[in-house]
Coordinates of C-alpha atoms (C1' of nucleotides) in Angstrom, one line a residue:
Chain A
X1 CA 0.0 0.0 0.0
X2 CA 0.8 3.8 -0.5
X3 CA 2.4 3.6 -3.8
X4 CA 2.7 6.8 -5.2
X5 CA -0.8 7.4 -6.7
X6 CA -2.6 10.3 -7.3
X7 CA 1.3 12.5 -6.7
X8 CA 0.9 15.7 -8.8
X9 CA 4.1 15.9 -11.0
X10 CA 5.6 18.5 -11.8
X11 CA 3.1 20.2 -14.7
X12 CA -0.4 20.1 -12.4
X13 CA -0.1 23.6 -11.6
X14 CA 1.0 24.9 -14.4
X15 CA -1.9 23.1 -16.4
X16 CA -4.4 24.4 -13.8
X17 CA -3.0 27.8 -13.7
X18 CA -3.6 27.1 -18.0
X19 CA -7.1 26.5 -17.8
X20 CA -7.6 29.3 -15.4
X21 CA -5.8 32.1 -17.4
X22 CA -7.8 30.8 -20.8
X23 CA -11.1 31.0 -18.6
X24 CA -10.3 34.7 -17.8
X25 CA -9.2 35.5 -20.9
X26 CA -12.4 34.1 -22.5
X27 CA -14.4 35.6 -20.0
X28 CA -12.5 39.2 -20.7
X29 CA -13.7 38.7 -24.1
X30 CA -17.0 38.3 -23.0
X31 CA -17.2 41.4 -20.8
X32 CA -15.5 43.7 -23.5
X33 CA -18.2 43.1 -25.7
X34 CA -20.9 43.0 -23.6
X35 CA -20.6 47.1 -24.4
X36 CA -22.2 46.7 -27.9
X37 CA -24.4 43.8 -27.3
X38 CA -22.6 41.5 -28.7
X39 CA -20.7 37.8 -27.8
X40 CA -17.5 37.1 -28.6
X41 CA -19.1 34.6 -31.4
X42 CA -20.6 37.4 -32.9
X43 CA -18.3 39.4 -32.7
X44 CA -16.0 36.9 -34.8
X45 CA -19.3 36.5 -37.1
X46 CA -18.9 39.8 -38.0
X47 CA -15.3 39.6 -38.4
X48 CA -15.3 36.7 -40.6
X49 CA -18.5 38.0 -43.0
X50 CA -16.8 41.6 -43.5
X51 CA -14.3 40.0 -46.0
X52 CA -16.9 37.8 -47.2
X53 CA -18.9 40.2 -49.8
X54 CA -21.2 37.1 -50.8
X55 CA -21.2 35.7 -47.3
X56 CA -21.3 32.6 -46.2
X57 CA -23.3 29.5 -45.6
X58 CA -24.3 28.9 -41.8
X59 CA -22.1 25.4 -42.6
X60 CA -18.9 27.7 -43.5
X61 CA -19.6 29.6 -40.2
X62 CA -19.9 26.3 -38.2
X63 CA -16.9 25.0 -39.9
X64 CA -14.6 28.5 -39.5
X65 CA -16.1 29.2 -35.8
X66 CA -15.7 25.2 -34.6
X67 CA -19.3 25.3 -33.5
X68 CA -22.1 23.2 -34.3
X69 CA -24.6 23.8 -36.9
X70 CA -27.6 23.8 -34.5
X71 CA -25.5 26.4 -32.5
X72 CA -25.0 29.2 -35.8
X73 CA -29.1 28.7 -36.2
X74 CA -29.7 30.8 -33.1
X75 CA -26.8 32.8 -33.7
X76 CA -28.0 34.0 -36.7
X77 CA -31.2 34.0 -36.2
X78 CA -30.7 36.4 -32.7
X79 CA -28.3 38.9 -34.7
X80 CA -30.5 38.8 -38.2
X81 CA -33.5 40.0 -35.3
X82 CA -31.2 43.0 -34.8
X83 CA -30.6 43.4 -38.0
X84 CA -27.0 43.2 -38.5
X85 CA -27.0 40.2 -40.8
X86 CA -29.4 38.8 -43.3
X87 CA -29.8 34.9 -45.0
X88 CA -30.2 35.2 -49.0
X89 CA -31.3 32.3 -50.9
X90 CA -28.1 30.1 -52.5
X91 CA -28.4 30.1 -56.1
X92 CA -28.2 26.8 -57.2
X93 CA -28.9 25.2 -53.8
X94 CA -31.9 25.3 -52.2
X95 CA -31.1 23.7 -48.6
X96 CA -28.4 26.4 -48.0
X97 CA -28.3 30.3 -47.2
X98 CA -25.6 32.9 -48.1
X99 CA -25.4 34.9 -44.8
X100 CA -24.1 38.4 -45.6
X101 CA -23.2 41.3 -43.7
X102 CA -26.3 44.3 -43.2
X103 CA -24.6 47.8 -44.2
X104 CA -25.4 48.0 -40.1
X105 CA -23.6 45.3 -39.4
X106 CA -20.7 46.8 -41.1
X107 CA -20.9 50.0 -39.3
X108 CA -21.4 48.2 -35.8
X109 CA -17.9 46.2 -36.8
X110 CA -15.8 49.5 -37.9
X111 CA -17.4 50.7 -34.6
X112 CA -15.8 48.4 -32.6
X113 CA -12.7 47.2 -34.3
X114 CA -10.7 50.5 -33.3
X115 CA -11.6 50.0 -29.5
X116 CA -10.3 46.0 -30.3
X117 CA -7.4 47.4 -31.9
X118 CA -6.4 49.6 -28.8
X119 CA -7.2 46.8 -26.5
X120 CA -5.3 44.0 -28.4
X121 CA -1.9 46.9 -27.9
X122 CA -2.5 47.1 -24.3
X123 CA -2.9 43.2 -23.5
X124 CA 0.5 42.8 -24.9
X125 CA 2.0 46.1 -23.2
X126 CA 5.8 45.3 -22.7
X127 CA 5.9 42.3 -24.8
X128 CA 7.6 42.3 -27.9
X129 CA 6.1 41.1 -31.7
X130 CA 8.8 38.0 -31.4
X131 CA 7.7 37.4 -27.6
X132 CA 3.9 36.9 -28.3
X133 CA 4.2 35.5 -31.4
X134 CA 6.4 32.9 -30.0
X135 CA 3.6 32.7 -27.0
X136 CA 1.1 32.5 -29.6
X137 CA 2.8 29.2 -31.2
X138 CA 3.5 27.5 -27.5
X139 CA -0.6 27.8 -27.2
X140 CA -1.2 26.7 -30.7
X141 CA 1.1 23.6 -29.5
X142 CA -0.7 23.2 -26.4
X143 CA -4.4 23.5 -27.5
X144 CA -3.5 20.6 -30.0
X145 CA -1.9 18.4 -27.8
X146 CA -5.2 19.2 -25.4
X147 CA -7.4 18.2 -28.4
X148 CA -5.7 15.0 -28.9
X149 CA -5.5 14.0 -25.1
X150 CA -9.2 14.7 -25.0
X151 CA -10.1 12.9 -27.8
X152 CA -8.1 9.4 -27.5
X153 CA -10.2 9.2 -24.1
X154 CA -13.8 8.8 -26.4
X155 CA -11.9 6.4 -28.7
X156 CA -11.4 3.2 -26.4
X157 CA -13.7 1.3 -28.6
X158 CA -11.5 1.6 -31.4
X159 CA -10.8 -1.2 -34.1
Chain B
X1 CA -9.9 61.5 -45.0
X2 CA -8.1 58.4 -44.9
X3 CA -6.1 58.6 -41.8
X4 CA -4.9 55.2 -40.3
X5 CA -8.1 54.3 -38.5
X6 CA -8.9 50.8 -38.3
X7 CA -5.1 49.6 -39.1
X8 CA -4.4 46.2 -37.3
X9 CA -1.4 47.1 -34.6
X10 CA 0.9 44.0 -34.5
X11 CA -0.7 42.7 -31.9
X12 CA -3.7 42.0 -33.7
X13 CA -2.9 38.6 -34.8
X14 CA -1.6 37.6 -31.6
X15 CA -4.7 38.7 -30.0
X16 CA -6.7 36.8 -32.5
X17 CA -4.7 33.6 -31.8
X18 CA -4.7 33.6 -28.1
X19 CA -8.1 33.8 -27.7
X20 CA -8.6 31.1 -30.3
X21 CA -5.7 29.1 -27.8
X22 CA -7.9 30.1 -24.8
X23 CA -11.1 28.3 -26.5
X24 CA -9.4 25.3 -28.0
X25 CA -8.2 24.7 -23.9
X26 CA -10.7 25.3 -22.6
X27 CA -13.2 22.6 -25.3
X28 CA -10.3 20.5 -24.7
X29 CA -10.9 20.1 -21.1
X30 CA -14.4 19.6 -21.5
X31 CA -13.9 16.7 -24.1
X32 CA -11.6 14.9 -21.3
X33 CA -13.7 15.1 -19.0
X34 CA -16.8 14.2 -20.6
X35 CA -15.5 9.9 -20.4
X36 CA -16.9 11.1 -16.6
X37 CA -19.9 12.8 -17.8
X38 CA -18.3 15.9 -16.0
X39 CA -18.2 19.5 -16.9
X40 CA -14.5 21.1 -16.1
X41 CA -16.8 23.2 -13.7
X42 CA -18.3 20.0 -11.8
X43 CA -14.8 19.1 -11.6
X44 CA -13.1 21.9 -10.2
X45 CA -16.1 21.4 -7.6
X46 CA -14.8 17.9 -6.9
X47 CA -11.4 19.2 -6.6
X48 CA -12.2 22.2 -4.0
X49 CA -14.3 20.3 -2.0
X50 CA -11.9 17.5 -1.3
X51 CA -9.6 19.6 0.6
X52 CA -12.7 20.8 3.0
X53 CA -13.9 18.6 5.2
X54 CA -16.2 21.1 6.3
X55 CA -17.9 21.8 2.9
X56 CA -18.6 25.1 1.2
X57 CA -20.9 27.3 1.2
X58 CA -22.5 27.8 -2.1
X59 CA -21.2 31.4 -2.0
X60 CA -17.9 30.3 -1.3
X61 CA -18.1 28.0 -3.9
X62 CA -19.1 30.7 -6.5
X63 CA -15.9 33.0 -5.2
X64 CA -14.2 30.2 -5.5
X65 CA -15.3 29.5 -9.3
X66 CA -15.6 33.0 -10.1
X67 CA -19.2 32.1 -11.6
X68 CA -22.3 33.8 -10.3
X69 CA -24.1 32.7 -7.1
X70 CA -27.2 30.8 -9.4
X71 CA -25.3 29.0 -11.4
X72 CA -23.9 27.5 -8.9
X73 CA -27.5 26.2 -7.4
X74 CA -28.3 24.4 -10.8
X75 CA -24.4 22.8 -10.6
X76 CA -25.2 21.7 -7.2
X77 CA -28.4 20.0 -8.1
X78 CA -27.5 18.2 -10.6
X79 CA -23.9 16.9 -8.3
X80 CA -26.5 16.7 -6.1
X81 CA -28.7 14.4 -7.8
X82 CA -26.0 12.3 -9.0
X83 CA -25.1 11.5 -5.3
X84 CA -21.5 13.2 -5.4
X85 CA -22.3 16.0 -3.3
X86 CA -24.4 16.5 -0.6
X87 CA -26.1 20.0 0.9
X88 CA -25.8 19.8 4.9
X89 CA -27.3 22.6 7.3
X90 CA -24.7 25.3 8.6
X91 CA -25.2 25.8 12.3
X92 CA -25.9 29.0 13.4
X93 CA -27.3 30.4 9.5
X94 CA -30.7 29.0 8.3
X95 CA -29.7 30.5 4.9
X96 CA -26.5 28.4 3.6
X97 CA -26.0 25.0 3.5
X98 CA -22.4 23.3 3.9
X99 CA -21.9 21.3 0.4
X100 CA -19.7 18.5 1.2
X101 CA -18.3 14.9 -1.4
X102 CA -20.0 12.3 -0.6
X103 CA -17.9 9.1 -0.7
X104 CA -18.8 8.8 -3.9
X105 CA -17.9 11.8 -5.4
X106 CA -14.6 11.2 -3.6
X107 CA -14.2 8.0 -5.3
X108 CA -14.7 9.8 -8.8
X109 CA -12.7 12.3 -8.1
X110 CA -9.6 9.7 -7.2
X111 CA -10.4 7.7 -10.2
X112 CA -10.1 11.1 -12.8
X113 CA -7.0 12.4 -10.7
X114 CA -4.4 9.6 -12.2
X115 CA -5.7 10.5 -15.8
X116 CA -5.7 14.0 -15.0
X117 CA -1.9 14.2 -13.6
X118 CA -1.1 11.9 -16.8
X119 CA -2.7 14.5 -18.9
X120 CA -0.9 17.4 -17.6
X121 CA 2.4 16.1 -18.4
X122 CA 1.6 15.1 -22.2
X123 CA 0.3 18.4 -22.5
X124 CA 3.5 19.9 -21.3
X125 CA 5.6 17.7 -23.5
X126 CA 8.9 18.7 -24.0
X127 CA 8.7 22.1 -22.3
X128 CA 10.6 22.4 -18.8
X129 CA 9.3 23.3 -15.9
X130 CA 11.0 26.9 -16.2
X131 CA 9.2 27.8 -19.1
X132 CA 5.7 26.0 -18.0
X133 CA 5.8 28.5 -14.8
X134 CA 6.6 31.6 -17.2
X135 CA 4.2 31.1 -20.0
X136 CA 1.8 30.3 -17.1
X137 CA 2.7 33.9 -15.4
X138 CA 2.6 35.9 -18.7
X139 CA -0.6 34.3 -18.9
X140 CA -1.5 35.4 -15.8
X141 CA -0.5 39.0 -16.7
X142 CA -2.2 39.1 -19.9
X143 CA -5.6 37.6 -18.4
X144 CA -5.1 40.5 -15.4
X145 CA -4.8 43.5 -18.2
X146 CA -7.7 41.9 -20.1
X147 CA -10.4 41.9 -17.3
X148 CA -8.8 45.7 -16.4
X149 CA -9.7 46.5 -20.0
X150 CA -12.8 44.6 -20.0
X151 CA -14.2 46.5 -17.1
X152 CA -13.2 50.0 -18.2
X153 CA -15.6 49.7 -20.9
X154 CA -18.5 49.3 -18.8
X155 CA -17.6 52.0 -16.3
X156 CA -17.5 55.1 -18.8
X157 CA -20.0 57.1 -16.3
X158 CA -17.9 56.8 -13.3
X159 CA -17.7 60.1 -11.0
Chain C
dT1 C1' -32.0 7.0 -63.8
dC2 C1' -32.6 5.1 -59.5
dG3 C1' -31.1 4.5 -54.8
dA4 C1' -28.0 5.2 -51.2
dT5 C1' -25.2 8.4 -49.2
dT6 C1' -24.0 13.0 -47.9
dA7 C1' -24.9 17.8 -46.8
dT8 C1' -27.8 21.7 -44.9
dG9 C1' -30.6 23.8 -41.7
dT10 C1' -34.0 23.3 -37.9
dT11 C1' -36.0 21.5 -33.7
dG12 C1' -36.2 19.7 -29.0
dA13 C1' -33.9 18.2 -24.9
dC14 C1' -30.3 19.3 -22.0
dA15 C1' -26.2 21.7 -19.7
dC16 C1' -24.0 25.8 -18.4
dA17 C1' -23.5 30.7 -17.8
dT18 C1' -25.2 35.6 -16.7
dA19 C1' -28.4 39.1 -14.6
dA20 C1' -32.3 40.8 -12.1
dA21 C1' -35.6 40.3 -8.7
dC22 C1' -37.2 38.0 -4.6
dA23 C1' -37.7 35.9 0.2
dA24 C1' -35.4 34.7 4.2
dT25 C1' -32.0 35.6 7.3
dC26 C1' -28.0 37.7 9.4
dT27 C1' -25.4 41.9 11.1
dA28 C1' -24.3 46.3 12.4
dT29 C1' -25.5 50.9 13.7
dG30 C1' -28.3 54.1 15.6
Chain D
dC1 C1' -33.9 46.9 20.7
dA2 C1' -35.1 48.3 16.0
dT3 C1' -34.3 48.8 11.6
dA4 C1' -31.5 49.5 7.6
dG5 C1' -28.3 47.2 5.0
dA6 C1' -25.8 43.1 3.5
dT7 C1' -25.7 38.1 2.5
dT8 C1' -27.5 33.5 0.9
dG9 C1' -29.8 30.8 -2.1
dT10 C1' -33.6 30.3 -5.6
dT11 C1' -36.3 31.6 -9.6
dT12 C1' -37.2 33.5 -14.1
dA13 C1' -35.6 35.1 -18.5
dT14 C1' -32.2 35.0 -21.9
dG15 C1' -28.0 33.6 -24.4
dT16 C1' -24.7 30.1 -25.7
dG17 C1' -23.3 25.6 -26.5
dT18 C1' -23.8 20.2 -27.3
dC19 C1' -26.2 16.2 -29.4
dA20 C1' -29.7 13.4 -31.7
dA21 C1' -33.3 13.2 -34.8
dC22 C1' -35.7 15.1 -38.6
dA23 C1' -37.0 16.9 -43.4
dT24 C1' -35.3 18.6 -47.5
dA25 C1' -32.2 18.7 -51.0
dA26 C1' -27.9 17.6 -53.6
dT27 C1' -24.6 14.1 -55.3
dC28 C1' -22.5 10.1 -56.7
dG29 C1' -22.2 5.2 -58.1
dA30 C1' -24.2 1.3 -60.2

DNA sequence: TCGATTATGTTGACACATAAACAATCTATG
DNA sequence: CATAGATTGTTTATGTGTCAACATAATCGA
């Protein structure tokens, strides 16, 4: 008995201190918005449709935003309420919309990106270009490595 | 007219990329613990709650959590109902309840931990110690500035 | 061309999160 | 002591997200 089960090693904290600063970080998203109404995924709906002068299908948007399809319905349908978007018919396919940009969604958008521009400069205060982009990859690393850990444990059944 | 309004700083990308980081962490913890039919928050409940013999109150536990006071009654009824927690009376306050493991929310919690220390050093790979703890504090400093800059926006009619 | 498969969007059931409003209770100050 | 204010937990409304099941429509292979 009392083998060494359960010891921490030497990463525990670090990963919980991980999860923790992406939870805040997330959530700081969240609360910037929250000034125009909008979530974060909106907010990156609007980003992605602005270069997107034909739009996109509500699959493209599940697809570019990692969300399911179910989830964009009542995304769009909440921000096409206020206006900001609309759903045109897809020529040659009639299961799918082209969601487009509103000319008030646009202006909501340039609105907000200056504020986001300001803010993105002040996160990284004292760091350098090199430093977070070098910050930026370590994440990148780690949010795969996360993604495959997560995923092997729904796979046991495998052939 | 056309004066540099709207110009990405150099941060931009990086900005774009953490958060993406930050959501890709955070839907990678939830995929892990999902073989447990666990939410990372019912989790981190599990994982406070062990160290207290005593229990929480439910308004410790949403300090704790940093999530708001009633979402923390729906999380506790449905622990609850799965028998790993259990609401006691606090002597001497008729309003909170102590919320305690029960031994068999113990039990999950000490069959998740192994997988979960296991976890933590995959994810951390081939990165030291050193530089776990330092991208962990610039995290830390970067999640600190965002809230700061999240909460200025919605104080703009401050005395 | 027919039939199976795949793709698209919606719905319903559920979980998780916030915020506001409420009742019950505790606490501190006069 | 009395009462005004703070704290605790719940409820209701709303938004965000998943998943499974469904109807419709497109596509591809035999």
């Amino acid at each position: 008995m009392s083998v060494n089960w359960n010891l921490p090693g030497p990463h525990y904290q670090a990963t919980l201190g991980l999860l923790r600063a992406a939870e805040a970080l997330w959530e700081g998203s969240r609360v910037f918005f929250d000034r125009w109404k909008l979530s974060p995924s909106q907010f990156n709906i609007l980003n992605l449709l602005v270069g997107e002068p034909n739009g996109m299908s509500q699959a493209e948007l599940s697809r570019q935003l990692i969300m399911h399809r179910s989830n964009v319905t009542g995304l769009v349908d909440r921000m096409e309420k206020r206006k900001l978007l609309q759903r045109k018919e897809t020529p040659g396919d009639r299961r799918a919309y082209r969601v487009t940009l509103t000319e008030r969604g646009r202006r909501l958008l340039n609105e907000i990106l200056p504020h986001y521009h300001q803010a993105a400069e002040e996160i990284w205060g004292g760091i350098s270009v090199g430093q977070a982009n070098q910050i930026e990859a370590t994440l990148d690393k780690l949010s795969k490595t996360v993604a495959q850990i997560a995923q092997r444990g729904t796979q046991e059944d495998m052939i």
